[in-house]
Short mmCIF file of C-alpha atoms in Angstrom, two decimals:
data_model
loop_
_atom_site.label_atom_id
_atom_site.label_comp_id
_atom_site.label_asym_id
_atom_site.label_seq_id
_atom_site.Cartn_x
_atom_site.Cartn_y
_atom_site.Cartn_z
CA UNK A 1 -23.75 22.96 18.52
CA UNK A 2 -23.78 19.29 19.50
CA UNK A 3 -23.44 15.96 18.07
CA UNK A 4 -26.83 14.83 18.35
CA UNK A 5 -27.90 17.62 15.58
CA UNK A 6 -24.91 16.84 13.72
CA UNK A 7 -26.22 13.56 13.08
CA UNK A 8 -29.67 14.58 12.17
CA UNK A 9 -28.52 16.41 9.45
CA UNK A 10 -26.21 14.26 8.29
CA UNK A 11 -29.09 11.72 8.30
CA UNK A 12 -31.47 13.76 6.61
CA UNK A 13 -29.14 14.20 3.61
CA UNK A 14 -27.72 17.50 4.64
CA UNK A 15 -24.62 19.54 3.84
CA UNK A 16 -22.37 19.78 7.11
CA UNK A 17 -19.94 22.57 7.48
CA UNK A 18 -16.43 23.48 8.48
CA UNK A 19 -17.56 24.70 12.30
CA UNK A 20 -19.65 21.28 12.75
CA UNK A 21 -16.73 18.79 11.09
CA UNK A 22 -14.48 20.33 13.43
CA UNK A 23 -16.76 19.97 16.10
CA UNK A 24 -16.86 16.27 14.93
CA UNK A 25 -13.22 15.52 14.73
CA UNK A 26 -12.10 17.38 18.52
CA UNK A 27 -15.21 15.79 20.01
CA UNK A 28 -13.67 12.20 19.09
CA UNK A 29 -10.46 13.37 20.71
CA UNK A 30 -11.11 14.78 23.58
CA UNK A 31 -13.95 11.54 24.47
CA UNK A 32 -16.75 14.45 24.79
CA UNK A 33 -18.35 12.32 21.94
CA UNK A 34 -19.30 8.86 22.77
CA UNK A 35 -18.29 5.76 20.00
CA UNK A 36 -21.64 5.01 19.62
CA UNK A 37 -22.56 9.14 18.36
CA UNK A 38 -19.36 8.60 16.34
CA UNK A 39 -20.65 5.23 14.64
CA UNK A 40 -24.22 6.84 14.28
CA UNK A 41 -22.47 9.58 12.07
CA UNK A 42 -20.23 7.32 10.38
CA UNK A 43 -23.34 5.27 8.98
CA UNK A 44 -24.71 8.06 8.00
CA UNK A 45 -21.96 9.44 6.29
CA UNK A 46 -21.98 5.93 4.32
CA UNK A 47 -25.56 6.25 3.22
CA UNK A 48 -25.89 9.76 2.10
CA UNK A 49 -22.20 10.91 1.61
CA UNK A 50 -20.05 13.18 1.67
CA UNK A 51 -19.50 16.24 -1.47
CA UNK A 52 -15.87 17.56 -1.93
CA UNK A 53 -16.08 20.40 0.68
CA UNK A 54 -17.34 18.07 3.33
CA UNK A 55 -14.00 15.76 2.52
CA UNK A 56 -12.21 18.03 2.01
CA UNK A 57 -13.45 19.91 5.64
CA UNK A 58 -12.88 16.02 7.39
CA UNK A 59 -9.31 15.71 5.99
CA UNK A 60 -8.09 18.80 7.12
CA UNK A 61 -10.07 18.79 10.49
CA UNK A 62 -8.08 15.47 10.99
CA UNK A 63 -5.10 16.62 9.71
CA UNK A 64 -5.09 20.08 11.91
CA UNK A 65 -5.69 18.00 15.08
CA UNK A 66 -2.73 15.98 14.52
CA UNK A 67 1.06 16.61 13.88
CA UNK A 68 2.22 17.81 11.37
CA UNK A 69 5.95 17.04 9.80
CA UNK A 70 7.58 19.61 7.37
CA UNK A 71 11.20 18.22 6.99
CA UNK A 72 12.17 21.47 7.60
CA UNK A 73 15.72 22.33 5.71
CA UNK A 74 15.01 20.35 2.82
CA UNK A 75 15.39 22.29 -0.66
CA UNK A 76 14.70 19.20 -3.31
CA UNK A 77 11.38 18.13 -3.92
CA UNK A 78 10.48 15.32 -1.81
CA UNK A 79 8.31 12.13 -3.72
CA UNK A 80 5.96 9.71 -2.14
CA UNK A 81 3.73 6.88 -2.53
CA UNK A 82 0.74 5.56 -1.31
CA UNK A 83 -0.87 2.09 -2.47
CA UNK A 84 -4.49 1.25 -1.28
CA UNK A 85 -3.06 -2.33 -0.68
CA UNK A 86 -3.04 -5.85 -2.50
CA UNK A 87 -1.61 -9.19 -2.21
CA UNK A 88 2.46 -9.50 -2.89
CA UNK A 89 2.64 -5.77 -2.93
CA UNK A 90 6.05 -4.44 -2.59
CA UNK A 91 6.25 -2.01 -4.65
CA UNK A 92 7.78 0.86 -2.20
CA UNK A 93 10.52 -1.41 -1.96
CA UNK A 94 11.53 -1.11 -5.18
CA UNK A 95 10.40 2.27 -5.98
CA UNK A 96 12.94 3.96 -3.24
CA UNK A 97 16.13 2.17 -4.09
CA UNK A 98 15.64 3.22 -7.72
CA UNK A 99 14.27 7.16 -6.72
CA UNK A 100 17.23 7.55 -4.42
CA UNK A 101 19.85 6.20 -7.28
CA UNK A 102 18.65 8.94 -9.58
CA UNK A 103 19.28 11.49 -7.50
CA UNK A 104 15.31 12.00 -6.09
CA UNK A 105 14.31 12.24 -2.14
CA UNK A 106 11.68 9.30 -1.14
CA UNK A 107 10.77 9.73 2.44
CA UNK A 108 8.02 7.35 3.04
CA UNK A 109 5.84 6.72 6.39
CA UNK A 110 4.38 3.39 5.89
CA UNK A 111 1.94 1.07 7.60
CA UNK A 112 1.32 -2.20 8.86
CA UNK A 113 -0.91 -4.95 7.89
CA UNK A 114 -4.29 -5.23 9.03
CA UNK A 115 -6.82 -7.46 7.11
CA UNK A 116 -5.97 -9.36 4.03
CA UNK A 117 -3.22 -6.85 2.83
CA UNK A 118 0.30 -7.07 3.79
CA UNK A 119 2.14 -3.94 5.69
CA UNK A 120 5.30 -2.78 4.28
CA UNK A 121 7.34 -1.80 7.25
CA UNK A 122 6.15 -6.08 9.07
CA UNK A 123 8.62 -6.64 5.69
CA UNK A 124 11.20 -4.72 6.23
CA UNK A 125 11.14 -5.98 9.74
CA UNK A 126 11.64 -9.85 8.49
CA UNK A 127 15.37 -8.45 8.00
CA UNK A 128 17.52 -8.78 11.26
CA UNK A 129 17.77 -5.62 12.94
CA UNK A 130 16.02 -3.53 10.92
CA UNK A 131 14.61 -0.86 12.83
CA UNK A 132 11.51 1.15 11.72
CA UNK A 133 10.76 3.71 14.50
CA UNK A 134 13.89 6.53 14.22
CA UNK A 135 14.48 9.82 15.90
CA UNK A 136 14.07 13.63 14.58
CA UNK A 137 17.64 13.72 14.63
CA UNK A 138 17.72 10.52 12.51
CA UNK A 139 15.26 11.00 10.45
CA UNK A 140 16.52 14.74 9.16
CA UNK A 141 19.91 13.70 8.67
CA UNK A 142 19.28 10.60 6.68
CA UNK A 143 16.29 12.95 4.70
CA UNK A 144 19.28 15.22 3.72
CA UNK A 145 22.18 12.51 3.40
CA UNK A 146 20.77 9.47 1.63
CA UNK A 147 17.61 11.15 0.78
CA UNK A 148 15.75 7.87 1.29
CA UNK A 149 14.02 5.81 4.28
CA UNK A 150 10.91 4.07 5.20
CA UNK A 151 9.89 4.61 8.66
CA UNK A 152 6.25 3.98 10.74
CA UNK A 153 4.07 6.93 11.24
CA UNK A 154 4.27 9.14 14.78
CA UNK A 155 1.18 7.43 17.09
CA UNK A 156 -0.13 11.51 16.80
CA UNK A 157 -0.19 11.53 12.86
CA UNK A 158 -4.40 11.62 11.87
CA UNK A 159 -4.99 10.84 15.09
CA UNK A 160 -8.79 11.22 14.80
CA UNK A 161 -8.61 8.64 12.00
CA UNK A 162 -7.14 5.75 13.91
CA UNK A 163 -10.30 6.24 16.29
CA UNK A 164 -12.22 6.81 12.89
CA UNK A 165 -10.58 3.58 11.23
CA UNK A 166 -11.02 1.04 14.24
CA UNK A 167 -14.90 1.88 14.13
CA UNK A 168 -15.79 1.89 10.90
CA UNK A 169 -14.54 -1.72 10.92
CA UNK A 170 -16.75 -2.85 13.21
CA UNK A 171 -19.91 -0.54 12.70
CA UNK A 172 -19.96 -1.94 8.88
CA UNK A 173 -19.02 1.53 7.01
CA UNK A 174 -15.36 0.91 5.80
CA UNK A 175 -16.67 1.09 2.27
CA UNK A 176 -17.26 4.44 1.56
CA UNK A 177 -15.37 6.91 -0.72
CA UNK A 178 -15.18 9.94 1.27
CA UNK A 179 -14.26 7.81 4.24
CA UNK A 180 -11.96 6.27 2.27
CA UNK A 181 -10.54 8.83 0.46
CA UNK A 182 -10.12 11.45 4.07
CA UNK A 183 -8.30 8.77 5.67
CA UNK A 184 -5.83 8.14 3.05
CA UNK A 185 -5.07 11.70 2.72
CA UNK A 186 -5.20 12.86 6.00
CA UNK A 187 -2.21 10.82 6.70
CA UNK A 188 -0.08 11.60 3.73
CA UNK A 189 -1.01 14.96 3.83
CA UNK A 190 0.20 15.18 7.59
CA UNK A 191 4.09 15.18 6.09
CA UNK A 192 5.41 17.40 3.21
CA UNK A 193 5.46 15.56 -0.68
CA UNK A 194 6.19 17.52 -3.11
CA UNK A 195 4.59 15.05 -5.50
CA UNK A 196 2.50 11.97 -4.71
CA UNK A 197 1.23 9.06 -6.85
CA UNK A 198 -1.17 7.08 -5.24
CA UNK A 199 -1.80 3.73 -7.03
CA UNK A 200 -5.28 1.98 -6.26
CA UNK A 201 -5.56 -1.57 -6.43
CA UNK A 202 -8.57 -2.71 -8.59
CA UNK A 203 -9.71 -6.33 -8.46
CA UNK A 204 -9.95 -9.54 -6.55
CA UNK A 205 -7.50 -8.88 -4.34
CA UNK A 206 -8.15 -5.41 -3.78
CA UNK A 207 -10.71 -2.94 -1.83
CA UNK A 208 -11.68 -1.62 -4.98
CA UNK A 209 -13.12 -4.58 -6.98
CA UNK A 210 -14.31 -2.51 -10.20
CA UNK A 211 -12.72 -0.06 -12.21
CA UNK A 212 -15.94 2.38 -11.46
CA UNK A 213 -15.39 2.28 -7.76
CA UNK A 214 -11.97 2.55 -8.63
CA UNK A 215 -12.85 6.15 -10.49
CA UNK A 216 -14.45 7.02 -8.06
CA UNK A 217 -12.23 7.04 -5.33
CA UNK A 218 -9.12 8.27 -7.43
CA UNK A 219 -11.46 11.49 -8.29
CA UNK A 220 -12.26 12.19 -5.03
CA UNK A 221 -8.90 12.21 -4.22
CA UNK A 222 -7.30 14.33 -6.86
CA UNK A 223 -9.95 17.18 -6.12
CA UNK A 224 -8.79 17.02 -2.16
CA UNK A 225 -5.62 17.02 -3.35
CA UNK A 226 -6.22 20.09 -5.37
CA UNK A 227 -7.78 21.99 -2.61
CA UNK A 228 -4.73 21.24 -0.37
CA UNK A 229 -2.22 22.64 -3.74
CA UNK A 230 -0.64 18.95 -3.88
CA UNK A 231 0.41 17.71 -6.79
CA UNK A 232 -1.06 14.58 -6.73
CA UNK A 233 -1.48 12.10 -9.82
CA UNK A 234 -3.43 8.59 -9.20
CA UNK A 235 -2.56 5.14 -11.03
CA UNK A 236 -5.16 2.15 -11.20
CA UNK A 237 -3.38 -0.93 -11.57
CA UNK A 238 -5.00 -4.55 -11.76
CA UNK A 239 -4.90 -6.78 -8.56
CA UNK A 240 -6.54 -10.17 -9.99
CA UNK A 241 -2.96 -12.02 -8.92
CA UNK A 242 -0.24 -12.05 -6.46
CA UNK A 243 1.80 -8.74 -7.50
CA UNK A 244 5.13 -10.33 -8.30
CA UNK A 245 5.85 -13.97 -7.64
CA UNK A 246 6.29 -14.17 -4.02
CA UNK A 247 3.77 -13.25 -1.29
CA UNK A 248 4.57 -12.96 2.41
CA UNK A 249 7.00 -10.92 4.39
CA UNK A 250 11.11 -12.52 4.17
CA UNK A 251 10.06 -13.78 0.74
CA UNK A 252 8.99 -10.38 -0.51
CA UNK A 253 12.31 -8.71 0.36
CA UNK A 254 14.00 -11.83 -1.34
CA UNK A 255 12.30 -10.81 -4.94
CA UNK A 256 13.11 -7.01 -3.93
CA UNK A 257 17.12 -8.13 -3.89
CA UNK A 258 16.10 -10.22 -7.16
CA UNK A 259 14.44 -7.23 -8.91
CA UNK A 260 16.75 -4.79 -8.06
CA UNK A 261 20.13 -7.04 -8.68
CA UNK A 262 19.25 -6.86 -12.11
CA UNK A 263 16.71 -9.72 -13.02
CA UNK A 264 13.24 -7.31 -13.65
CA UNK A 265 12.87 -8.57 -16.37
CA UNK A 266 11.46 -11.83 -15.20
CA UNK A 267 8.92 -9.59 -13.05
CA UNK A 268 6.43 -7.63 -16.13
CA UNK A 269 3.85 -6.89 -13.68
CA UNK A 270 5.84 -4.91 -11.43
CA UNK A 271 8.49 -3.82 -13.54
CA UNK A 272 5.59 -2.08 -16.01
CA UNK A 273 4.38 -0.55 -12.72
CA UNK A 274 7.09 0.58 -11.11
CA UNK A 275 7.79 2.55 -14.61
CA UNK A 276 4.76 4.27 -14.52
CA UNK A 277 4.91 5.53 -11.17
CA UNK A 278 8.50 6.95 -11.25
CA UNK A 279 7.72 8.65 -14.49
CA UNK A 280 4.31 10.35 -13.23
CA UNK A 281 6.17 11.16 -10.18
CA UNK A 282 9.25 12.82 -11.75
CA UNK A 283 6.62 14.35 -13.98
CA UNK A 284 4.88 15.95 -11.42
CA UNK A 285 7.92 18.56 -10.42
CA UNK A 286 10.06 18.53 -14.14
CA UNK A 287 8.95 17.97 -18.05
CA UNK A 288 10.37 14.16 -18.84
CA UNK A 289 9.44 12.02 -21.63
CA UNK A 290 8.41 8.09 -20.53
CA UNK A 291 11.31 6.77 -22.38
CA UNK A 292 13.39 8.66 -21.26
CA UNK A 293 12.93 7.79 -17.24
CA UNK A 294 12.29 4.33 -18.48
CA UNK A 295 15.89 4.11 -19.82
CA UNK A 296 16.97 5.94 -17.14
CA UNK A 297 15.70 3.01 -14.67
CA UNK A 298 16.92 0.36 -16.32
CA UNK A 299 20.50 2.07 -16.15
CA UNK A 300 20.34 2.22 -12.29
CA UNK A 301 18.93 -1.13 -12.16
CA UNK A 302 21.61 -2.65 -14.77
CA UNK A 303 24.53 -0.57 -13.43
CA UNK A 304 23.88 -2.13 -9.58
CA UNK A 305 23.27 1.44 -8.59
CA UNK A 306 19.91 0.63 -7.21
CA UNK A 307 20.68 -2.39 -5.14
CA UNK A 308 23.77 -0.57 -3.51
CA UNK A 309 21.48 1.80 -2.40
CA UNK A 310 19.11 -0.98 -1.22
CA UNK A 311 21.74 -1.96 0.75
CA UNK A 312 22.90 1.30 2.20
CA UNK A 313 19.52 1.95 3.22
CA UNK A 314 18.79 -1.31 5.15
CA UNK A 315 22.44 -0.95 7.25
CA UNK A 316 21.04 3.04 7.98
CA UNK A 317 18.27 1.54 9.61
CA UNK A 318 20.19 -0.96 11.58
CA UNK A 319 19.20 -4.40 9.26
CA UNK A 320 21.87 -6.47 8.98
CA UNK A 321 23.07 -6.69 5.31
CA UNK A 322 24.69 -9.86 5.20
CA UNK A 323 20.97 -11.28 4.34
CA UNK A 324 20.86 -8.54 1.60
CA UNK A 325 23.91 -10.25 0.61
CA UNK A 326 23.51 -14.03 0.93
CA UNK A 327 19.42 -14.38 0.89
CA UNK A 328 20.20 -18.13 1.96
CA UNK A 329 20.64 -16.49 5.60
CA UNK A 330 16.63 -15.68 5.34
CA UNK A 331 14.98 -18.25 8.06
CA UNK A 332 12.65 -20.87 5.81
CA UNK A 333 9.24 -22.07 6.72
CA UNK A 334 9.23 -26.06 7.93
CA UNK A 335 6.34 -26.91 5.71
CA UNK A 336 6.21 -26.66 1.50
CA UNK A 337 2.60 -27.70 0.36
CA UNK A 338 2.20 -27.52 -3.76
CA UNK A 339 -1.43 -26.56 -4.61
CA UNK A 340 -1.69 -28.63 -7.46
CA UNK A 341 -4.66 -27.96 -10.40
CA UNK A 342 -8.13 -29.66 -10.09
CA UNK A 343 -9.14 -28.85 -12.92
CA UNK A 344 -8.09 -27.63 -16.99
CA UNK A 345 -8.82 -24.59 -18.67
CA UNK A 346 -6.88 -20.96 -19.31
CA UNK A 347 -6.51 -19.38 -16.06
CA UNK A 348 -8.58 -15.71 -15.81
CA UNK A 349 -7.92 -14.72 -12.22
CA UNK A 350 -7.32 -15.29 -8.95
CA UNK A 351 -9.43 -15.13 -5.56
CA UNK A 352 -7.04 -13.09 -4.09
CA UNK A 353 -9.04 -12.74 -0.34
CA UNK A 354 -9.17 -16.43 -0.15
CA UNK A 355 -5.51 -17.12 -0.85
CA UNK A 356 -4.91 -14.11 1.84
CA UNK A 357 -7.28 -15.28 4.22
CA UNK A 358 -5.58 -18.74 4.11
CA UNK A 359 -2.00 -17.42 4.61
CA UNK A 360 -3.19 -14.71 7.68
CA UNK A 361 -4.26 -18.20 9.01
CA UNK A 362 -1.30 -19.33 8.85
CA UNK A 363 0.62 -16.40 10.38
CA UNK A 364 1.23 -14.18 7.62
CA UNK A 365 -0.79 -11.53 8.38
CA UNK A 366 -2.93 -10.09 11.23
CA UNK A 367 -6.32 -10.65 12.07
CA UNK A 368 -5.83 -8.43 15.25
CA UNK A 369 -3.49 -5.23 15.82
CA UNK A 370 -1.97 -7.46 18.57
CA UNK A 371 -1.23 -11.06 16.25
CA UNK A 372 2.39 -12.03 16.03
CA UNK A 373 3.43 -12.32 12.33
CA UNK A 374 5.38 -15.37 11.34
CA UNK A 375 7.56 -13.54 8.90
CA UNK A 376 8.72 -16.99 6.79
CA UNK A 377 4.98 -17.84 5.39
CA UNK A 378 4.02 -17.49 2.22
CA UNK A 379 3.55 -18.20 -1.26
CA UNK A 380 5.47 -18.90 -4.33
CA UNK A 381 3.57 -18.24 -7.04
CA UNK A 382 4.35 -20.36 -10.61
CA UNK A 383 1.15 -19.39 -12.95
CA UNK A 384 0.23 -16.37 -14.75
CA UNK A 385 -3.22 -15.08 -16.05
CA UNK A 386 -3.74 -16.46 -19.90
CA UNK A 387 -1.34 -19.06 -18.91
CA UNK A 388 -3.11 -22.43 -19.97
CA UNK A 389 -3.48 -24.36 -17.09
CA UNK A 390 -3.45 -28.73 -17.35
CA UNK A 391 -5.23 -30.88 -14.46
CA UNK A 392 -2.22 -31.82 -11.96
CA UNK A 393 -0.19 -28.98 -13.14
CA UNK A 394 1.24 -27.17 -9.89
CA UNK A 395 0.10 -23.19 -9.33
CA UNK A 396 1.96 -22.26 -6.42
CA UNK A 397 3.86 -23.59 -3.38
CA UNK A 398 2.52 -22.71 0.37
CA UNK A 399 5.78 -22.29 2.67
CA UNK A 400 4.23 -22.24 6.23
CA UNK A 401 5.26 -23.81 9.79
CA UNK A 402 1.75 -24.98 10.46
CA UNK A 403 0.48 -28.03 8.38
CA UNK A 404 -2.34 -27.33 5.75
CA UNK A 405 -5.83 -28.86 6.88
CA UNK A 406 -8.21 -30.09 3.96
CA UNK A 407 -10.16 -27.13 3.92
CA UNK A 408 -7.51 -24.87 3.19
CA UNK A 409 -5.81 -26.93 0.39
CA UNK A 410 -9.70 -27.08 -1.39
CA UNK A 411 -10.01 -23.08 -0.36
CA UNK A 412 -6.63 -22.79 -2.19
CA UNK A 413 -7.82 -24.69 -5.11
CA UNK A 414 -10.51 -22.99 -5.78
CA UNK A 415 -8.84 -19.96 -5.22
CA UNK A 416 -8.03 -20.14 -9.49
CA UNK A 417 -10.87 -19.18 -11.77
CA UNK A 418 -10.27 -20.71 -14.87
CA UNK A 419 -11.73 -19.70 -18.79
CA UNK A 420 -12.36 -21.70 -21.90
CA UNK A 421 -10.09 -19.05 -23.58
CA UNK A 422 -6.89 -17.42 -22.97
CA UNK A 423 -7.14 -13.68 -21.66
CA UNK A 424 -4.67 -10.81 -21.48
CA UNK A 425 -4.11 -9.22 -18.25
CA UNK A 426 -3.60 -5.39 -17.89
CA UNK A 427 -1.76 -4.17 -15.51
CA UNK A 428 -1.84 -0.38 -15.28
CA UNK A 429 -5.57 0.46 -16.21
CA UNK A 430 -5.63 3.83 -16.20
CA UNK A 431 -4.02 7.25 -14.86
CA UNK A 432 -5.96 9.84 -13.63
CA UNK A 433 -4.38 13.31 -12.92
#
C-alpha cells in the first residue's frame, strides 16, 4: 500500500477503504507522507467526495490516532454543543449557565478564532484571570462538582486534523462536506457526550451560505453520528446579522451577564435559540415537552439561578468576578465610530464577512494562529432585519483603538443590504435529527 495509489483512486472516483484511510491518517502523523501527497488527496477528496463509510472510516481513523477523554466516574449524562461559527456568537455562554442551573452536566472543549468567526474560549479570556487550560485533577472534580466548564482542547485531540485543517486552507479545499463534517466530529467525538446538538450557521455570515449546503452537511453528520451510537440532533439557524447585539470578545461576555441577569427578553434571536437547543438536548436522554423546558428556562433565568452559576463558574476557572459584577470594570476601546445609513429602504441582511473582516483588522480576530487579539473591539449593533431603515439613521457603533480609514467606514456601509419591502427574519430554520 502507498500513498501514491491512494491518490489515484481517489482521483479516479474510487471507493477507499478502512486499511487505506488508516494508512492515510498515520502516514500524516508520523511525516512518512509528504504535505504535498496530503494536499493531492485532499483535492481530490473535494472533487469526487467522500460516501458515509469513507467519513465515517476518516473520523474514526482521526479519532483512534488521537486521545481520547471518557470522564471516567461520571454517572449523569453529559450534554454538549458544537456551532459551525458566526458573527456575535455566544451562545455556549449562555447555554452552560442555564444547563448547569437545571441540574444537567455541560462539559465543553472549545476553540479559538481563526478566520472571520470569533473563538469562544479568546472571550472568556477578555475576563481577568480566567484561565482556560486546567488539569485532569481539575477538570474531573469540577465535571462532578459544578458539572459545568469550558476549557481548550488537549494539543493531541484529532491530531491528524489540525495537520488536515492548516492545509486545506491553503490548498483551496476547506469547502467540502465530508471534510467538513470528519473534522467537526472527530473532535467532539474524541470526549464522551451523551447528547450533542450541533447548530450550523446558514447565511452571510456563515460557512454555509444556503440552506441546501446547510442539509447537506447536517445529514452527513447525523449518519456519522449514527454509526458512532451518538445521539446527535442538528439545528440550522439563520446567520444574516450579528447574533445578539454585541460583537467582539469583552463586549460579548457583557450581553452574556445582560442575558442571563434577567433581560432575554430584549435578545429574540438568541433567546429563541438558546430554547431550542436545551430542549433538543434534554430531549435527546428524557421525554420533555418544549414548553415545558421553555418555562423551565425562564425560571432559572428569572430566579438569578443562572447568573449565580455564571459566576461560580468564572471564579472556578480563576476569572475575577468583580467584572461579572460591575461590567464598568471591562477595559473600553479609545475610539467609537457610528456607521451611519447611506441610503433608505427596509433592511434584508447583512454582509456579515465584510463587517468581520473589518473588525479582524482592527484586532478582533485573527488572521494568523499567532495575531494578538485586542479583546475591547467591536461592534454595537442598533438595527434589526425588517427594521425600516432612514438615510442618516445610525446602524451600529465600531468601538476600536485604531482609527477607521475611509475604506473601512464605505466597506461598513455597504455592509447593509437594504429592500423596498419589509422582511421577516427566521431564526431557527430547521431541525434535523
Amino acid at each position: 500500500m502507498n500513498i501514491i495509489n491512494i491518490i489515484e483512486k481517489k482521483r479516479d472516483k474510487k471507493l477507499l477503504n478502512k486499511n487505506e484511510i488508516d494508512f492515510f491518517i498515520r502516514g500524516i502523523l508520523d511525516e512518512s507522507i509528504a504535505d504535498y501527497q496530503t494536499s493531492s488527496l485532499l483535492m481530490a477528496i473535494f472533487l469526487n467526495g467522500l460516501n458515509d463509510e469513507e467519513t465515517y472510516y476518516l473520523t474514526k481513523a482521526i479519532i483512534d490516532n488521537g486521545e481520547y477523554v471518557d470522564f471516567k466516574g461520571i454517572d449523569s449524562a453529559i450534554l454538549d454543543k458544537h456551532s459551525t461559527g458566526g458573527v456575535g456568537d455566544k451562545v455556549s455562554l449562555i447555554l452552560g449557565p442555564i444547563l448547569a442551573s437545571m441540574g444537567y452536566k455541560f462539559l465543553k472543549m472549545s476553540g479559538r478564532s481563526l478566520g472571520f468567526t470569533g473563538g469562544t474560549l479568546d472571550k472568556l479570556e477578555s475576563i481577568p484571570g480566567f484561565k482556560v487550560n486546567q488539569s485532569d485533577e481539575w477538570i474531573k472534580k469540577t465535571a462532578n462538582d459544578l458539572g459545568f466548564f469550558i476549557i481548550s482542547q488537549s494539543e493531541n485531540i484529532a491530531k491528524a486534523d489540525k495537520i488536515l485543517y492548516a492545509l486545506r486552507d491553503v490548498c483551496a479545499s476547506v469547502d467540502s462536506i465530508p471534510l467538513i463534517a470528519s473534522s467537526i466530529l472527530s473532535k467532539k467525538f474524541s470526549f464522551r457526550n451523551d447528547s450533542l446538538v450541533i447548530d450550523v450557521k446558514c447565511g452571510s455570515g456563515a460557512f454555509m451560505e444556503n440552506i441546501d449546503k446547510a442539509r447537506e452537511l447536517c445529514k452527513t453528520m447525523l449518519a456519522i453520528s449514527k454509526a458512532f451510537q451518538r445521539k446527535t440532533t442538528c439545528i440550522i439557524s439563520s446567520m444574516n446579522k450579528p447574533l445578539g447585539k454585541r460583537v467582539g470578545n469583552n463586549l460579548e461576555i457583557i450581553e452574556v451577564i445582560d442575558f442571563l441577569k434577567g433581560n432575554y427578553k430584549d435578545y429574540d434571536d438568541l433567546y429563541d435559540e438558546i430554547n431550542h437547543i436545551v430542549y433538543e438536548l434534554i430531549l435527546n436522554i428524557e421525554n420533555v415537552e418544549y414548553s415545558f423546558v421553555k418555562e423551565k428556562i425562564k425560571n432559572v433565568l428569572d430566579k438569578g439561578y443562572a447568573f449565580e452559576m455564571f459566576l461560580k463558574f468564572v471564579h472556578n476557572q480563576g476569572g475575577d468576578i468583580s467584572y461579572i459584577e460591575d461590567i464598568n470594570k471591562f477595559d473600553k476601546a479609545k475610539f467609537e465610530t457610528e456607521i451611519l445609513a447611506d441610503a433608505c429602504g427596509y433592511l434584508s441582511s447583512y454582509k456579515l464577512k465584510d463587517i468581520a473582516k473589518t473588525l479582524n483588522e482592527l484586532g478582533a480576530g485573527r488572521l494568523k494562529k499567532e495575531d494578538i487579539i485586542d479583546y475591547t473591539v467591536g461592534l454595537i449593533n442598533e438595527k434589526n432585519i425588517g427594521d425600516k431603515i432612514s438615510k442618516g439613521d445610525l446602524l451600529f457603533t465600531i468601538r476600536s483603538n485604531k482609527e477607521l480609514n475611509s475604506s473601512q467606514i464605505k466597506l461598513l456601509k455597504d455592509s447593509i443590504v437594504y429592500t423596498d419591502k419589509s422582511v421577516k427574519d427566521k431564526h431557527i430554520l430547521e431541525v434535523i435529527k
